[in-house]
């Protein structure tokens, strides 16, 4: 179920479609923004449009340890440490500054895989 509609062809529609292209994904509203969850698992992505008036049009993506720092040092204009999620290693991606959507698609896939694998380990313990 979609709780927020975005203009067709917008950066948010594009990012949403990348999230929903992962296997067995649920979308639901979380803190006023679209959030994406591994079925029977945890959240791996969120879309923020000027969240708390921060000026960012962003996707927030779960990432393994070390990735956040590497991406921010690679391009701090696009990548940032988002509030609330940042201390857990999530990366913020300023979608309005992205040129390489293939790279973003890869990051979304890695976020999904990271959370899905983590939930699988917890279930098998």
PDB file of N, CA, C and O in Angstrom, residues 49-99:
ATOM      1  N   UNK A  49      11.524  13.709   2.270  1.00  0.00           N
ATOM      2  CA  UNK A  49      11.389  14.932   1.475  1.00  0.00           C
ATOM      3  C   UNK A  49      11.371  16.121   2.427  1.00  0.00           C
ATOM      4  O   UNK A  49      10.351  16.416   3.046  1.00  0.00           O
ATOM      5  N   UNK A  50      12.518  16.754   2.585  1.00  0.00           N
ATOM      6  CA  UNK A  50      12.662  17.915   3.461  1.00  0.00           C
ATOM      7  C   UNK A  50      12.242  17.575   4.897  1.00  0.00           C
ATOM      8  O   UNK A  50      11.548  18.337   5.559  1.00  0.00           O
ATOM      9  N   UNK A  51      12.687  16.416   5.356  1.00  0.00           N
ATOM     10  CA  UNK A  51      12.325  15.922   6.688  1.00  0.00           C
ATOM     11  C   UNK A  51      12.844  16.873   7.767  1.00  0.00           C
ATOM     12  O   UNK A  51      14.031  17.188   7.795  1.00  0.00           O
ATOM     13  N   UNK A  52      11.983  17.314   8.631  1.00  0.00           N
ATOM     14  CA  UNK A  52      12.315  18.292   9.680  1.00  0.00           C
ATOM     15  C   UNK A  52      12.997  19.536   9.083  1.00  0.00           C
ATOM     16  O   UNK A  52      13.907  20.102   9.676  1.00  0.00           O
ATOM     17  N   UNK A  53      12.555  19.910   7.886  1.00  0.00           N
ATOM     18  CA  UNK A  53      13.072  21.099   7.196  1.00  0.00           C
ATOM     19  C   UNK A  53      14.588  21.063   6.988  1.00  0.00           C
ATOM     20  O   UNK A  53      15.251  22.098   7.049  1.00  0.00           O
ATOM     21  N   UNK A  54      15.128  19.870   6.688  1.00  0.00           N
ATOM     22  CA  UNK A  54      16.574  19.772   6.472  1.00  0.00           C
ATOM     23  C   UNK A  54      16.985  20.129   5.046  1.00  0.00           C
ATOM     24  O   UNK A  54      18.166  20.221   4.735  1.00  0.00           O
ATOM     25  N   UNK A  55      15.996  20.316   4.151  1.00  0.00           N
ATOM     26  CA  UNK A  55      16.291  20.707   2.782  1.00  0.00           C
ATOM     27  C   UNK A  55      16.691  19.561   1.869  1.00  0.00           C
ATOM     28  O   UNK A  55      16.929  19.778   0.688  1.00  0.00           O
ATOM     29  N   UNK A  56      16.771  18.354   2.391  1.00  0.00           N
ATOM     30  CA  UNK A  56      17.215  17.213   1.592  1.00  0.00           C
ATOM     31  C   UNK A  56      16.038  16.457   0.980  1.00  0.00           C
ATOM     32  O   UNK A  56      15.024  16.244   1.636  1.00  0.00           O
ATOM     33  N   UNK A  57      16.210  16.065  -0.260  1.00  0.00           N
ATOM     34  CA  UNK A  57      15.334  15.107  -0.916  1.00  0.00           C
ATOM     35  C   UNK A  57      16.161  13.838  -0.959  1.00  0.00           C
ATOM     36  O   UNK A  57      17.053  13.708  -1.806  1.00  0.00           O
ATOM     37  N   UNK A  58      15.903  12.932  -0.031  1.00  0.00           N
ATOM     38  CA  UNK A  58      16.864  11.862   0.197  1.00  0.00           C
ATOM     39  C   UNK A  58      16.248  10.481   0.337  1.00  0.00           C
ATOM     40  O   UNK A  58      15.088  10.327   0.704  1.00  0.00           O
ATOM     41  N   UNK A  59      17.099   9.499   0.044  1.00  0.00           N
ATOM     42  CA  UNK A  59      16.833   8.107   0.396  1.00  0.00           C
ATOM     43  C   UNK A  59      17.791   7.770   1.525  1.00  0.00           C
ATOM     44  O   UNK A  59      18.965   8.153   1.493  1.00  0.00           O
ATOM     45  N   UNK A  60      17.294   7.098   2.527  1.00  0.00           N
ATOM     46  CA  UNK A  60      18.124   6.605   3.628  1.00  0.00           C
ATOM     47  C   UNK A  60      18.218   5.094   3.465  1.00  0.00           C
ATOM     48  O   UNK A  60      17.191   4.432   3.278  1.00  0.00           O
ATOM     49  N   UNK A  61      19.443   4.583   3.519  1.00  0.00           N
ATOM     50  CA  UNK A  61      19.664   3.171   3.235  1.00  0.00           C
ATOM     51  C   UNK A  61      20.530   2.530   4.305  1.00  0.00           C
ATOM     52  O   UNK A  61      21.592   3.061   4.650  1.00  0.00           O
ATOM     53  N   UNK A  62      20.091   1.376   4.803  1.00  0.00           N
ATOM     54  CA  UNK A  62      20.891   0.609   5.756  1.00  0.00           C
ATOM     55  C   UNK A  62      22.147   0.118   5.043  1.00  0.00           C
ATOM     56  O   UNK A  62      22.089  -0.279   3.881  1.00  0.00           O
ATOM     57  N   UNK A  63      23.271   0.156   5.743  1.00  0.00           N
ATOM     58  CA  UNK A  63      24.529  -0.295   5.156  1.00  0.00           C
ATOM     59  C   UNK A  63      25.380  -0.982   6.217  1.00  0.00           C
ATOM     60  O   UNK A  63      25.284  -0.650   7.400  1.00  0.00           O
ATOM     61  N   UNK A  64      26.232  -1.908   5.796  1.00  0.00           N
ATOM     62  CA  UNK A  64      27.149  -2.552   6.745  1.00  0.00           C
ATOM     63  C   UNK A  64      28.158  -1.550   7.297  1.00  0.00           C
ATOM     64  O   UNK A  64      28.377  -0.477   6.727  1.00  0.00           O
ATOM     65  N   UNK A  65      28.790  -1.932   8.384  1.00  0.00           N
ATOM     66  CA  UNK A  65      29.806  -1.077   9.023  1.00  0.00           C
ATOM     67  C   UNK A  65      30.864  -0.653   8.014  1.00  0.00           C
ATOM     68  O   UNK A  65      31.313  -1.446   7.192  1.00  0.00           O
ATOM     69  N   UNK A  66      31.231   0.623   8.076  1.00  0.00           N
ATOM     70  CA  UNK A  66      32.297   1.159   7.248  1.00  0.00           C
ATOM     71  C   UNK A  66      31.855   1.774   5.938  1.00  0.00           C
ATOM     72  O   UNK A  66      32.557   2.605   5.378  1.00  0.00           O
ATOM     73  N   UNK A  67      30.698   1.381   5.437  1.00  0.00           N
ATOM     74  CA  UNK A  67      30.235   1.894   4.145  1.00  0.00           C
ATOM     75  C   UNK A  67      29.866   3.373   4.251  1.00  0.00           C
ATOM     76  O   UNK A  67      30.194   4.169   3.373  1.00  0.00           O
ATOM     77  N   UNK A  68      29.172   3.745   5.333  1.00  0.00           N
ATOM     78  CA  UNK A  68      28.759   5.136   5.517  1.00  0.00           C
ATOM     79  C   UNK A  68      29.956   6.078   5.400  1.00  0.00           C
ATOM     80  O   UNK A  68      29.936   7.046   4.637  1.00  0.00           O
ATOM     81  N   UNK A  69      31.015   5.793   6.152  1.00  0.00           N
ATOM     82  CA  UNK A  69      32.194   6.653   6.157  1.00  0.00           C
ATOM     83  C   UNK A  69      32.845   6.708   4.780  1.00  0.00           C
ATOM     84  O   UNK A  69      33.269   7.766   4.320  1.00  0.00           O
ATOM     85  N   UNK A  70      32.919   5.559   4.102  1.00  0.00           N
ATOM     86  CA  UNK A  70      33.546   5.501   2.781  1.00  0.00           C
ATOM     87  C   UNK A  70      32.780   6.345   1.767  1.00  0.00           C
ATOM     88  O   UNK A  70      33.390   7.097   0.983  1.00  0.00           O
ATOM     89  N   UNK A  71      31.453   6.242   1.784  1.00  0.00           N
ATOM     90  CA  UNK A  71      30.655   7.004   0.824  1.00  0.00           C
ATOM     91  C   UNK A  71      30.709   8.504   1.102  1.00  0.00           C
ATOM     92  O   UNK A  71      30.814   9.302   0.167  1.00  0.00           O
ATOM     93  N   UNK A  72      30.632   8.878   2.360  1.00  0.00           N
ATOM     94  CA  UNK A  72      30.691  10.303   2.698  1.00  0.00           C
ATOM     95  C   UNK A  72      32.039  10.887   2.290  1.00  0.00           C
ATOM     96  O   UNK A  72      32.099  11.980   1.721  1.00  0.00           O
ATOM     97  N   UNK A  73      33.102  10.154   2.529  1.00  0.00           N
ATOM     98  CA  UNK A  73      34.430  10.673   2.142  1.00  0.00           C
ATOM     99  C   UNK A  73      34.581  10.693   0.627  1.00  0.00           C
ATOM    100  O   UNK A  73      35.290  11.538   0.086  1.00  0.00           O
ATOM    101  N   UNK A  74      33.900   9.782  -0.070  1.00  0.00           N
ATOM    102  CA  UNK A  74      33.960   9.743  -1.532  1.00  0.00           C
ATOM    103  C   UNK A  74      33.252  10.947  -2.157  1.00  0.00           C
ATOM    104  O   UNK A  74      33.765  11.562  -3.086  1.00  0.00           O
ATOM    105  N   UNK A  75      32.069  11.302  -1.623  1.00  0.00           N
ATOM    106  CA  UNK A  75      31.304  12.422  -2.192  1.00  0.00           C
ATOM    107  C   UNK A  75      30.343  12.998  -1.150  1.00  0.00           C
ATOM    108  O   UNK A  75      29.163  12.633  -1.104  1.00  0.00           O
ATOM    109  N   UNK A  76      30.838  13.918  -0.298  1.00  0.00           N
ATOM    110  CA  UNK A  76      29.987  14.490   0.758  1.00  0.00           C
ATOM    111  C   UNK A  76      28.867  15.387   0.237  1.00  0.00           C
ATOM    112  O   UNK A  76      27.978  15.756   0.993  1.00  0.00           O
ATOM    113  N   UNK A  77      28.879  15.718  -1.046  1.00  0.00           N
ATOM    114  CA  UNK A  77      27.796  16.505  -1.631  1.00  0.00           C
ATOM    115  C   UNK A  77      26.554  15.633  -1.834  1.00  0.00           C
ATOM    116  O   UNK A  77      25.433  16.112  -1.741  1.00  0.00           O
ATOM    117  N   UNK A  78      26.765  14.349  -2.087  1.00  0.00           N
ATOM    118  CA  UNK A  78      25.655  13.425  -2.319  1.00  0.00           C
ATOM    119  C   UNK A  78      25.317  12.618  -1.061  1.00  0.00           C
ATOM    120  O   UNK A  78      24.158  12.437  -0.726  1.00  0.00           O
ATOM    121  N   UNK A  79      26.342  12.153  -0.354  1.00  0.00           N
ATOM    122  CA  UNK A  79      26.137  11.259   0.783  1.00  0.00           C
ATOM    123  C   UNK A  79      26.317  11.994   2.106  1.00  0.00           C
ATOM    124  O   UNK A  79      27.199  12.837   2.237  1.00  0.00           O
ATOM    125  N   UNK A  80      25.481  11.646   3.090  1.00  0.00           N
ATOM    126  CA  UNK A  80      25.579  12.275   4.402  1.00  0.00           C
ATOM    127  C   UNK A  80      25.116  11.300   5.488  1.00  0.00           C
ATOM    128  O   UNK A  80      24.483  10.284   5.206  1.00  0.00           O
ATOM    129  N   UNK A  81      25.452  11.653   6.711  1.00  0.00           N
ATOM    130  CA  UNK A  81      25.055  10.851   7.883  1.00  0.00           C
ATOM    131  C   UNK A  81      23.715  11.393   8.380  1.00  0.00           C
ATOM    132  O   UNK A  81      23.656  12.465   8.985  1.00  0.00           O
ATOM    133  N   UNK A  82      22.636  10.661   8.143  1.00  0.00           N
ATOM    134  CA  UNK A  82      21.317  11.192   8.491  1.00  0.00           C
ATOM    135  C   UNK A  82      21.043  11.143   9.997  1.00  0.00           C
ATOM    136  O   UNK A  82      21.532  10.245  10.689  1.00  0.00           O
ATOM    137  N   UNK A  83      20.280  12.114  10.491  1.00  0.00           N
ATOM    138  CA  UNK A  83      19.905  12.063  11.904  1.00  0.00           C
ATOM    139  C   UNK A  83      19.086  10.802  12.182  1.00  0.00           C
ATOM    140  O   UNK A  83      18.423  10.273  11.290  1.00  0.00           O
ATOM    141  N   UNK A  84      19.147  10.360  13.404  1.00  0.00           N
ATOM    142  CA  UNK A  84      18.423   9.189  13.899  1.00  0.00           C
ATOM    143  C   UNK A  84      18.980   7.872  13.347  1.00  0.00           C
ATOM    144  O   UNK A  84      19.284   6.970  14.089  1.00  0.00           O
ATOM    145  N   UNK A  85      19.112   7.747  12.032  1.00  0.00           N
ATOM    146  CA  UNK A  85      19.567   6.520  11.398  1.00  0.00           C
ATOM    147  C   UNK A  85      21.095   6.438  11.297  1.00  0.00           C
ATOM    148  O   UNK A  85      21.654   5.350  11.250  1.00  0.00           O
ATOM    149  N   UNK A  86      21.749   7.564  11.212  1.00  0.00           N
ATOM    150  CA  UNK A  86      23.189   7.618  11.013  1.00  0.00           C
ATOM    151  C   UNK A  86      24.010   6.849  12.025  1.00  0.00           C
ATOM    152  O   UNK A  86      24.953   6.138  11.651  1.00  0.00           O
ATOM    153  N   UNK A  87      23.697   6.952  13.322  1.00  0.00           N
ATOM    154  CA  UNK A  87      24.491   6.203  14.308  1.00  0.00           C
ATOM    155  C   UNK A  87      24.451   4.688  14.109  1.00  0.00           C
ATOM    156  O   UNK A  87      25.327   3.981  14.584  1.00  0.00           O
ATOM    157  N   UNK A  88      23.449   4.193  13.375  1.00  0.00           N
ATOM    158  CA  UNK A  88      23.362   2.756  13.098  1.00  0.00           C
ATOM    159  C   UNK A  88      24.029   2.385  11.774  1.00  0.00           C
ATOM    160  O   UNK A  88      23.886   1.254  11.315  1.00  0.00           O
ATOM    161  N   UNK A  89      24.706   3.342  11.145  1.00  0.00           N
ATOM    162  CA  UNK A  89      25.441   3.058   9.918  1.00  0.00           C
ATOM    163  C   UNK A  89      24.696   3.355   8.634  1.00  0.00           C
ATOM    164  O   UNK A  89      25.224   3.145   7.546  1.00  0.00           O
ATOM    165  N   UNK A  90      23.469   3.847   8.736  1.00  0.00           N
ATOM    166  CA  UNK A  90      22.710   4.172   7.536  1.00  0.00           C
ATOM    167  C   UNK A  90      23.355   5.347   6.804  1.00  0.00           C
ATOM    168  O   UNK A  90      23.979   6.214   7.412  1.00  0.00           O
ATOM    169  N   UNK A  91      23.147   5.376   5.479  1.00  0.00           N
ATOM    170  CA  UNK A  91      23.664   6.467   4.660  1.00  0.00           C
ATOM    171  C   UNK A  91      22.490   7.261   4.094  1.00  0.00           C
ATOM    172  O   UNK A  91      21.464   6.681   3.716  1.00  0.00           O
ATOM    173  N   UNK A  92      22.627   8.569   4.076  1.00  0.00           N
ATOM    174  CA  UNK A  92      21.668   9.435   3.409  1.00  0.00           C
ATOM    175  C   UNK A  92      22.180   9.730   2.009  1.00  0.00           C
ATOM    176  O   UNK A  92      23.367  10.009   1.834  1.00  0.00           O
ATOM    177  N   UNK A  93      21.291   9.656   1.024  1.00  0.00           N
ATOM    178  CA  UNK A  93      21.642   9.924  -0.370  1.00  0.00           C
ATOM    179  C   UNK A  93      20.769  11.067  -0.855  1.00  0.00           C
ATOM    180  O   UNK A  93      19.541  10.945  -0.900  1.00  0.00           O
ATOM    181  N   UNK A  94      21.389  12.187  -1.185  1.00  0.00           N
ATOM    182  CA  UNK A  94      20.641  13.349  -1.703  1.00  0.00           C
ATOM    183  C   UNK A  94      20.261  13.050  -3.156  1.00  0.00           C
ATOM    184  O   UNK A  94      21.060  13.224  -4.075  1.00  0.00           O
ATOM    185  N   UNK A  95      19.029  12.603  -3.344  1.00  0.00           N
ATOM    186  CA  UNK A  95      18.571  12.131  -4.643  1.00  0.00           C
ATOM    187  C   UNK A  95      18.592  13.206  -5.715  1.00  0.00           C
ATOM    188  O   UNK A  95      18.809  12.910  -6.891  1.00  0.00           O
ATOM    189  N   UNK A  96      18.378  14.453  -5.332  1.00  0.00           N
ATOM    190  CA  UNK A  96      18.353  15.538  -6.310  1.00  0.00           C
ATOM    191  C   UNK A  96      19.744  15.868  -6.844  1.00  0.00           C
ATOM    192  O   UNK A  96      19.881  16.666  -7.770  1.00  0.00           O
ATOM    193  N   UNK A  97      20.782  15.230  -6.306  1.00  0.00           N
ATOM    194  CA  UNK A  97      22.158  15.473  -6.764  1.00  0.00           C
ATOM    195  C   UNK A  97      22.775  14.244  -7.434  1.00  0.00           C
ATOM    196  O   UNK A  97      23.936  14.274  -7.829  1.00  0.00           O
ATOM    197  N   UNK A  98      21.984  13.181  -7.551  1.00  0.00           N
ATOM    198  CA  UNK A  98      22.493  11.918  -8.088  1.00  0.00           C
ATOM    199  C   UNK A  98      22.533  11.948  -9.615  1.00  0.00           C
ATOM    200  O   UNK A  98      21.563  12.351 -10.250  1.00  0.00           O
ATOM    201  N   UNK A  99      23.666  11.504 -10.150  1.00  0.00           N
ATOM    202  CA  UNK A  99      23.796  11.337 -11.595  1.00  0.00           C
ATOM    203  C   UNK A  99      23.861   9.861 -11.979  1.00  0.00           C
ATOM    204  O   UNK A  99      23.454   9.493 -13.061  1.00  0.00           O
TER     205      UNK A  99
END
